[in-house]
Amino acid sequence: MPRYIFITGGVVSSLGKGLASAAMGALLQARGYKVRLRKLDPYLNVDPGTMSPYQHGECYVTDDGAETDLDLGHYERFTGVPASQSDNITTGRIYSRIIERERRGDYLGATVQVIPHVTDQIKQFVLSDAGDVDFVLCEIGGTVGDIEGLPFFEAIRQLGQELGPENAVFVHVTLLPYIKAAGEMKTKPTQHSVKELRSIGIQPDILLCRCEIPITPGDKRKIGQFCNVRESAVIEGRDARSLYDVPLEYHRQGLDREVLRCFGMEDAPEPDLSRWESISTAIAEPDGEVTIGIVGKYVGLLDAYKSLIEALHHGGIANGVKVNLKWLDSEQFENDGPVEPLEDVHGVLVPGGFGERGVEGKIAAARFARERKVPFFGICYGMQMAVIEAARNLAGVDDAMSTEFSSEGTSVIGLLTEWTRGNEVETRSSDGDMGGTMRLGAYPAVLGEGTRVRDIYGAAHIEERHRHRYEVNVAYREQLEASGLKFSGLSPDGVLPEIVEYEDHPWFIGVQFHPELKSRPFEPHPLFASFIGAALEQSRMV
Ligand code: GLN
């Protein structure tokens, strides 16, 4: 049976709890243990699929088609363990299961209540389907004291009792604010946060204290005393130079040693951190830099593009260069044109997106990159816009558009109403539910012989993660190919265009899927590595 580590947050949100959990998982892995990470989200949406990226950041998609919290992206990138449907749950999902069972009569006349029914469901989720791992790390979203989080805290409190201290450890991530005017670090918010946690029956074993300056031994002692934890269990968590330095930093501060000590595993093997060290050096000592212009719609909140940003940095690591990102709101292009803002970039990337706002700007960006022969990477919506651009400006379909944003004109991109998943046919209609009904998760594609993508992947068959409702209409293939846009990757049945590229361009690729979701610092995704390589070439030319 695995041991459980519960990670909670206090004082404020955005303390990097997800990252801390991912780093903890990576450190245990470096000691030879098998880990699995899970996230419990106390909001009422069934999943984050219907939430605006402005509110909740990126929606991460797993191989098995779950739309999940972006923290699962951190977990995968740091541990390489693919997440699945069973690694993220929300209040909404729990309640919908309970209400379904209640309607079926499964509760046999009982009054259905938060305790025990909701808490039992949460416990069942935490314990189920863990597989053959040594540690399950379970992060609770939100902050202690939030009303909606209470059933989750109660459930993990009960689990702490049931599993026993030798099998369950509680880590609380908190903040030690630095008050400039007083020149002092303050421990009171942390004391209050722990008090709040203890009032609902949870005594943290470890405090991971986010702070700007080092914690003095005196403050560690004070925090330990007031919060009833060992002094050595007060761990300093200062901002790291890069995301991928976080495991090394937390190790230096003794986090993994303390976790193992709580489990009574003092004689655990020392970690092998060599791969983290080499990533850290690669990031700290780049040999050159490139600038990529990202033409999107949610540029006001960079969490909306979390995996994309990371994948671009992985591409940088693969080429030994630093990647600078220039964020551009595609709507701006609609008035001022793309030329001036894109003049100095070495590559243009149009990421995924939804809705009508800013589409013409994305189309203009694709045209700029095609005509100026600047490396171009179109992802999902970005690919669809590149196809519309080709249809309008090369293939003579002047009114080409997508049914996503117009009911008039020629729908080169149309609503996907039927597709196959393995041997099953999935069907959708235009008036169906929005939640969980896109083409989601891993689907195979076959790459054409002699194409650039086949060369980049070094394979003819690939599997990539999808999340979209619309699709390039394969009926336009011949017309588009005749004007130069090659359909270089298709679904195995040849019906769904997966990749397009121009042959007579230094690097112009559009993909219907989201390759950024599968990129890891240790295994940069081949498309991102190749794209940054092309941008590097471009930078040498200008
Ligand atoms: N809006 C497009 C669609 O639904 C693209 C989605 C995306 O970019 N993830 O097909």
XYZ file of C-alpha atoms and ligand atoms in Angstrom:
552
model
C 0.000 0.000 0.000
C 1.327 3.476 -0.853
C 2.132 6.152 1.681
C 0.180 9.388 1.372
C 1.399 12.973 1.430
C -1.324 15.616 1.698
C -0.395 19.107 0.569
C -2.516 22.033 1.725
C -2.090 25.788 1.329
C -2.524 28.696 3.671
C -2.528 32.505 3.914
C -2.939 33.308 0.203
C -3.298 31.478 -3.069
C -0.640 31.392 -5.800
C 2.124 30.212 -3.492
C 3.234 27.548 -5.930
C 1.640 24.611 -4.143
C 1.356 22.665 -7.388
C 4.972 23.238 -8.173
C 5.990 22.305 -4.638
C 4.016 19.056 -4.934
C 5.591 18.303 -8.311
C 9.074 19.038 -6.953
C 8.439 16.823 -3.924
C 7.357 14.030 -6.249
C 10.498 14.511 -8.331
C 12.729 14.361 -5.235
C 11.165 11.114 -4.044
C 11.560 9.733 -7.549
C 15.223 10.737 -7.500
C 15.566 8.498 -4.462
C 14.233 5.580 -6.435
C 10.597 5.653 -5.322
C 7.551 5.429 -7.548
C 5.136 8.311 -7.183
C 1.720 9.421 -8.314
C 0.282 12.910 -7.935
C -3.335 13.911 -7.538
C -5.253 17.133 -7.260
C -8.516 17.734 -5.398
C -10.268 20.905 -6.532
C -13.011 22.334 -4.337
C -14.939 24.237 -7.012
C -18.369 23.247 -8.358
C -17.474 22.873 -12.032
C -17.316 19.211 -12.970
C -13.943 19.907 -14.587
C -12.104 23.055 -15.683
C -13.018 22.416 -19.335
C -15.750 25.038 -19.357
C -13.834 27.625 -17.327
C -12.257 30.677 -18.932
C -8.473 30.470 -19.170
C -8.524 34.004 -17.746
C -10.041 32.660 -14.544
C -8.360 29.369 -14.183
C -5.370 29.298 -16.496
C -4.738 26.510 -18.950
C -6.899 23.426 -19.099
C -4.518 20.488 -19.149
C -5.567 17.384 -21.090
C -4.475 13.838 -20.296
C -3.990 10.909 -22.680
C -7.273 9.406 -21.547
C -9.128 12.611 -22.358
C -9.601 14.254 -18.965
C -9.732 18.052 -18.905
C -7.852 18.889 -15.755
C -6.210 21.528 -13.642
C -2.938 22.940 -14.918
C -1.101 21.606 -11.883
C -1.322 18.170 -13.492
C 0.923 19.623 -16.182
C 3.542 20.444 -13.547
C 3.217 16.936 -12.151
C 3.793 15.355 -15.559
C 6.658 17.637 -16.513
C 8.471 17.075 -13.232
C 7.924 13.346 -12.847
C 7.277 12.118 -16.387
C 4.359 10.074 -15.001
C 1.356 10.504 -17.332
C -1.664 11.756 -15.420
C -5.107 10.288 -15.993
C -8.832 10.749 -15.364
C -8.337 9.442 -11.864
C -5.835 12.107 -10.841
C -8.072 15.169 -10.648
C -11.432 15.510 -8.965
C -13.678 18.474 -8.208
C -16.600 19.107 -5.880
C -18.767 19.245 -9.000
C -17.807 15.723 -10.044
C -18.277 14.338 -6.563
C -21.709 15.885 -6.173
C -22.852 14.791 -9.608
C -21.874 11.196 -8.754
C -23.676 11.366 -5.431
C -26.829 12.889 -6.912
C -26.865 10.255 -9.658
C -26.646 7.509 -7.033
C -29.287 9.170 -4.885
C -31.704 9.287 -7.847
C -31.043 5.619 -8.531
C -31.991 4.873 -4.951
C -28.577 3.525 -4.041
C -28.623 5.142 -0.601
C -31.564 2.936 0.470
C -33.556 5.666 2.162
C -30.662 7.285 4.034
C -30.375 11.060 4.369
C -27.495 11.984 2.078
C -25.072 14.328 3.849
C -21.702 16.028 3.454
C -20.362 13.835 6.233
C -20.171 10.915 5.585
C -21.337 10.724 1.963
C -19.329 13.499 0.367
C -16.266 12.839 2.500
C -16.503 9.099 1.741
C -16.519 9.828 -1.995
C -13.437 12.015 -1.595
C -11.652 9.344 0.424
C -12.553 6.716 -2.106
C -11.106 8.885 -4.864
C -7.875 9.457 -2.953
C -7.403 5.768 -2.214
C -8.615 4.228 -5.473
C -6.632 3.168 -8.480
C -3.291 4.257 -7.039
C -1.435 1.447 -8.778
C 1.860 0.065 -7.696
C 3.477 3.210 -6.284
C 5.355 4.034 -3.088
C 3.891 7.487 -2.549
C 0.678 9.236 -3.540
C 0.957 13.002 -3.274
C -2.411 14.638 -2.960
C -2.746 18.386 -3.321
C -5.863 20.197 -2.082
C -6.726 23.237 -4.198
C -7.505 26.574 -2.573
C -6.549 27.798 0.874
C -7.407 26.542 4.346
C -10.415 28.469 5.619
C -12.254 28.484 2.287
C -15.826 27.317 2.854
C -15.860 25.072 -0.211
C -12.664 23.330 0.858
C -14.061 22.063 4.169
C -15.274 18.615 3.013
C -11.854 17.975 1.469
C -9.996 18.938 4.620
C -12.363 16.780 6.663
C -11.784 13.852 4.304
C -8.007 14.068 4.545
C -8.239 14.498 8.303
C -10.166 11.218 8.487
C -7.652 9.584 6.177
C -4.840 10.740 8.437
C -6.540 8.899 11.299
C -7.332 5.788 9.308
C -3.963 5.415 7.622
C -1.978 6.326 10.733
C 0.961 8.721 11.060
C 3.368 6.189 9.568
C 1.380 6.263 6.305
C 0.115 9.838 6.061
C 2.048 13.078 6.243
C 0.640 16.599 6.054
C 2.609 19.364 4.370
C 1.286 22.909 4.660
C 2.516 25.550 2.200
C 2.354 29.019 3.694
C 3.681 32.561 3.344
C 6.133 34.544 5.458
C 5.609 38.086 4.202
C 8.450 40.557 4.401
C 7.376 44.005 5.577
C 9.761 46.442 3.982
C 8.994 49.400 6.229
C 9.702 47.332 9.338
C 12.573 45.447 7.677
C 11.107 42.257 9.118
C 9.721 38.924 8.087
C 6.387 38.196 9.723
C 5.386 34.810 11.063
C 1.888 35.684 12.266
C -0.041 34.833 9.057
C 1.585 31.388 9.130
C 0.697 30.933 12.790
C -2.914 31.833 12.012
C -3.060 29.543 9.046
C -1.804 26.601 11.073
C -4.250 27.504 13.853
C -7.041 27.328 11.271
C -5.804 23.941 10.084
C -5.546 22.617 13.629
C -9.048 23.848 14.411
C -10.349 21.403 11.813
C -8.244 18.638 13.266
C -5.171 18.645 11.044
C -1.740 19.094 12.585
C 0.762 19.732 9.792
C 3.992 17.748 9.976
C 5.953 20.044 7.676
C 5.640 23.750 6.913
C 6.893 24.843 3.547
C 7.297 28.583 4.017
C 7.403 30.741 0.925
C 9.511 33.814 1.605
C 11.714 36.431 0.006
C 14.630 36.401 2.426
C 16.232 33.532 4.388
C 14.448 32.433 7.555
C 16.669 33.059 10.571
C 17.209 30.182 13.037
C 15.333 32.311 15.568
C 12.279 32.570 13.305
C 12.419 28.842 12.546
C 12.371 28.123 16.253
C 9.505 30.521 16.800
C 7.421 29.101 13.944
C 8.156 25.578 15.135
C 7.064 26.391 18.664
C 3.883 28.249 17.759
C 2.844 25.815 15.078
C 3.818 22.689 16.969
C 6.239 21.316 14.355
C 9.891 20.301 14.561
C 12.288 23.134 13.822
C 13.868 21.110 11.027
C 10.382 20.724 9.522
C 10.142 24.463 8.899
C 11.387 24.513 5.329
C 12.421 27.654 3.547
C 10.939 28.130 0.080
C 12.391 31.137 -1.669
C 11.718 31.959 -5.316
C 14.052 29.925 -7.484
C 15.903 31.261 -10.523
C 13.981 28.878 -12.739
C 11.099 26.473 -12.266
C 13.432 23.549 -12.745
C 15.667 24.711 -9.899
C 12.828 24.191 -7.427
C 13.554 20.483 -6.726
C 17.231 21.269 -6.109
C 16.364 24.202 -3.847
C 13.858 22.218 -1.815
C 16.352 19.418 -1.487
C 18.975 21.864 -0.187
C 16.446 23.016 2.377
C 15.877 19.434 3.454
C 12.290 18.927 2.272
C 12.601 15.331 1.041
C 14.695 14.302 4.039
C 12.063 15.715 6.380
C 9.194 14.020 4.516
C 10.952 10.658 4.783
C 11.769 11.292 8.425
C 8.060 11.805 9.127
C 7.408 8.381 7.630
C 10.204 6.927 9.756
C 12.302 6.272 6.641
C 15.541 7.891 7.788
C 17.617 5.250 6.032
C 16.145 5.978 2.574
C 18.724 6.103 -0.246
C 20.248 9.485 -1.109
C 18.724 11.046 -4.240
C 20.407 11.097 -7.615
C 19.833 14.681 -8.714
C 22.207 14.706 -11.655
C 19.530 15.193 -14.279
C 18.097 18.172 -12.396
C 21.566 19.620 -12.074
C 22.217 19.367 -15.787
C 18.851 20.998 -16.617
C 19.659 23.756 -14.159
C 23.057 24.401 -15.785
C 21.585 24.300 -19.291
C 19.089 27.007 -18.301
C 21.611 29.126 -16.412
C 24.271 29.059 -19.114
C 22.578 29.326 -22.514
C 24.630 29.774 -25.634
C 22.621 32.416 -27.487
C 18.967 33.387 -27.545
C 15.955 33.598 -29.829
C 12.721 35.554 -29.629
C 9.393 33.976 -30.417
C 6.299 36.084 -31.015
C 3.205 34.461 -29.528
C 0.042 35.750 -31.135
C -2.832 34.854 -28.851
C -5.910 36.043 -27.130
C -5.329 35.326 -23.446
C -2.007 37.141 -23.247
C -3.133 39.009 -20.108
C -2.786 35.870 -18.007
C 0.224 33.776 -18.857
C -1.068 30.797 -16.852
C -3.431 30.340 -19.801
C -0.396 29.176 -21.800
C 1.490 27.332 -19.073
C 2.424 24.166 -20.989
C 3.160 26.128 -24.136
C 5.623 28.390 -22.322
C 7.323 25.379 -20.792
C 7.496 23.485 -24.088
C 9.157 26.505 -25.731
C 11.728 26.606 -22.941
C 12.290 22.874 -23.391
C 12.916 23.602 -27.071
C 15.480 26.150 -25.865
C 17.136 23.569 -23.630
C 17.330 21.168 -26.592
C 19.171 23.817 -28.629
C 21.208 25.241 -25.751
C 19.625 28.688 -26.103
C 17.435 31.002 -24.097
C 13.948 31.558 -25.515
C 12.490 35.044 -25.093
C 8.749 35.301 -25.487
C 7.107 38.325 -27.024
C 3.399 38.294 -26.182
C 1.134 39.839 -28.756
C -2.592 40.294 -28.575
C -3.934 39.173 -31.940
C -6.737 41.731 -31.726
C -4.137 44.497 -32.023
C -3.131 43.177 -35.442
C -6.622 43.742 -36.740
C -6.107 47.499 -36.526
C -2.387 47.980 -36.904
C -1.298 44.919 -38.901
C 1.289 42.354 -37.796
C 4.353 43.721 -39.547
C 5.783 46.060 -36.968
C 5.354 43.830 -33.891
C 6.594 40.734 -35.741
C 9.492 42.417 -37.499
C 12.082 41.472 -34.887
C 10.967 37.962 -33.897
C 12.698 34.770 -35.051
C 9.609 32.634 -34.994
C 5.834 33.139 -34.844
C 3.593 30.890 -32.809
C -0.195 30.995 -32.904
C -1.479 28.876 -30.023
C -4.830 27.238 -29.344
C -7.869 29.341 -28.625
C -11.620 29.640 -28.879
C -14.187 32.062 -30.246
C -14.279 34.921 -32.663
C -12.250 37.602 -30.946
C -8.874 38.197 -32.554
C -9.140 35.539 -35.298
C -8.363 37.934 -38.150
C -5.170 38.931 -36.329
C -4.099 35.294 -36.146
C -4.797 34.855 -39.845
C -2.705 37.961 -40.541
C 0.148 36.535 -38.440
C 0.107 33.288 -40.455
C 0.205 35.267 -43.677
C 3.108 37.374 -42.444
C 5.120 34.282 -41.492
C 4.358 32.522 -44.781
C 5.249 35.468 -46.965
C 8.294 36.575 -44.998
C 9.520 33.002 -44.595
C 9.712 33.321 -40.821
C 9.367 30.020 -38.897
C 5.700 29.502 -38.026
C 4.113 27.090 -35.593
C 0.306 26.926 -35.510
C -1.239 24.919 -32.727
C -4.880 23.794 -32.880
C -6.718 27.082 -33.531
C -3.411 28.387 -34.867
C -3.339 25.584 -37.435
C -6.948 26.186 -38.388
C -6.217 29.894 -38.951
C -3.176 29.032 -41.095
C -5.441 26.822 -43.217
C -7.975 29.630 -43.612
C -5.150 31.966 -44.609
C -3.972 29.518 -47.288
C -7.515 28.983 -48.534
C -8.176 32.720 -48.831
C -4.864 33.923 -50.186
C -3.507 30.952 -52.127
C -6.365 28.650 -53.078
C -8.831 31.355 -54.102
C -11.495 30.578 -51.502
C -11.961 34.248 -50.670
C -14.682 33.737 -48.090
C -13.000 30.838 -46.255
C -13.872 30.732 -42.549
C -14.638 28.432 -39.652
C -18.180 27.722 -38.469
C -16.820 28.567 -35.015
C -16.950 32.259 -35.849
C -19.159 32.671 -38.883
C -22.266 31.120 -40.365
C -21.591 32.731 -43.728
C -18.898 31.961 -46.259
C -17.150 28.682 -47.067
C -16.550 26.615 -43.970
C -13.103 25.212 -44.566
C -13.127 24.480 -40.830
C -16.322 22.820 -39.681
C -17.942 21.374 -36.593
C -16.783 17.867 -35.908
C -19.909 15.773 -35.531
C -18.572 12.262 -35.878
C -15.200 10.587 -35.437
C -13.801 7.250 -34.386
C -12.003 6.436 -31.181
C -10.494 2.966 -31.511
C -13.451 0.919 -32.702
C -16.097 3.249 -31.366
C -17.842 6.056 -33.210
C -18.284 9.283 -31.225
C -21.105 11.599 -32.328
C -21.942 15.179 -31.397
C -24.544 17.722 -32.410
C -24.373 21.513 -32.546
C -26.871 21.930 -29.691
C -25.255 19.381 -27.341
C -23.549 20.063 -23.980
C -20.376 22.141 -23.990
C -18.657 20.335 -21.110
C -16.465 17.314 -21.867
C -17.730 16.917 -25.429
C -14.749 17.988 -27.503
C -12.436 15.571 -29.271
C -10.311 14.965 -26.197
C -7.179 13.050 -25.334
C -4.687 10.982 -27.298
C -5.438 10.126 -30.922
C -3.121 8.565 -33.494
C -1.920 10.195 -36.694
C -0.070 8.844 -39.700
C 2.693 11.012 -41.130
C 3.212 11.140 -44.901
C 6.404 9.901 -46.478
C 8.962 12.560 -47.288
C 7.297 15.165 -45.093
C 9.154 17.434 -42.713
C 7.134 16.249 -39.725
C 8.010 12.621 -40.376
C 11.621 13.638 -40.357
C 11.217 15.647 -37.143
C 9.424 12.861 -35.281
C 11.597 10.161 -36.819
C 8.428 8.068 -36.998
C 5.462 7.444 -39.272
C 2.932 6.885 -36.486
C 2.433 9.264 -33.601
C -0.080 9.871 -30.813
C -0.842 13.338 -29.581
C -3.383 14.940 -27.272
C -6.371 16.773 -28.673
C -8.877 19.303 -27.409
C -11.045 20.832 -30.102
C -14.558 20.917 -31.468
C -13.846 21.956 -35.057
C -11.772 20.341 -37.761
C -10.190 21.178 -41.117
C -12.561 19.842 -43.771
C -10.612 17.193 -45.668
C -12.691 17.941 -48.787
C -10.442 20.962 -49.382
C -7.277 18.884 -49.284
C -6.677 18.703 -53.027
C -7.298 22.384 -53.579
C -5.036 23.421 -50.704
C -2.291 20.971 -51.602
C -2.326 22.261 -55.191
C -1.586 25.707 -53.794
C 1.294 24.457 -51.660
C -0.145 23.576 -48.254
C 0.578 19.907 -47.748
C -1.546 17.689 -45.485
C 1.402 15.859 -43.959
C -0.394 14.088 -41.128
C -3.862 12.532 -41.065
C -5.936 10.335 -38.794
C -5.397 6.644 -39.701
C -8.735 6.590 -41.574
C -7.558 9.581 -43.625
C -10.570 11.669 -42.666
C -9.165 14.115 -40.134
C -6.283 16.417 -41.098
C -3.786 16.437 -38.223
C -0.790 18.344 -39.624
C -0.207 20.791 -42.462
C 3.089 22.186 -43.760
C 4.611 24.143 -46.641
C 7.487 22.519 -48.447
C 8.949 25.725 -49.809
C 9.234 27.447 -46.463
C 12.045 27.206 -43.882
C 9.643 25.942 -41.193
C 5.872 26.285 -41.371
C 3.892 23.644 -39.511
C 0.354 23.599 -38.183
C -0.893 20.837 -35.911
C -4.445 20.089 -34.859
C -3.286 18.682 -31.523
C -1.438 20.107 -28.530
C 2.164 18.879 -28.595
C 3.051 21.202 -25.704
C 1.192 18.894 -23.326
C 3.696 16.112 -23.811
C 6.927 18.073 -23.652
C 9.248 17.498 -20.685
C 12.445 19.272 -19.677
C 14.291 15.955 -20.049
C 12.532 15.052 -23.279
C 11.785 18.252 -25.176
C 9.027 17.641 -27.692
C 10.569 17.110 -31.162
C 8.354 19.757 -32.773
C 9.374 22.383 -30.218
C 13.040 21.412 -30.414
C 12.889 21.669 -34.202
C 10.916 24.939 -34.179
C 13.424 26.622 -31.846
C 16.228 25.210 -34.016
C 14.631 26.889 -37.044
C 14.215 30.143 -35.096
C 17.912 29.962 -34.236
C 18.734 29.649 -37.939
C 16.483 32.608 -38.599
C 18.228 34.680 -35.913
C 21.557 34.071 -37.623
C 20.156 35.366 -40.870
C 18.851 38.694 -39.602
N -11.518 26.528 -31.174
C -10.963 25.479 -31.951
C -11.815 24.239 -31.930
O -12.591 24.040 -31.043
C -9.559 25.157 -31.520
C -9.455 24.655 -30.134
C -8.091 24.807 -29.563
O -7.293 25.576 -30.073
N -7.804 24.099 -28.497
O -11.673 23.405 -32.783
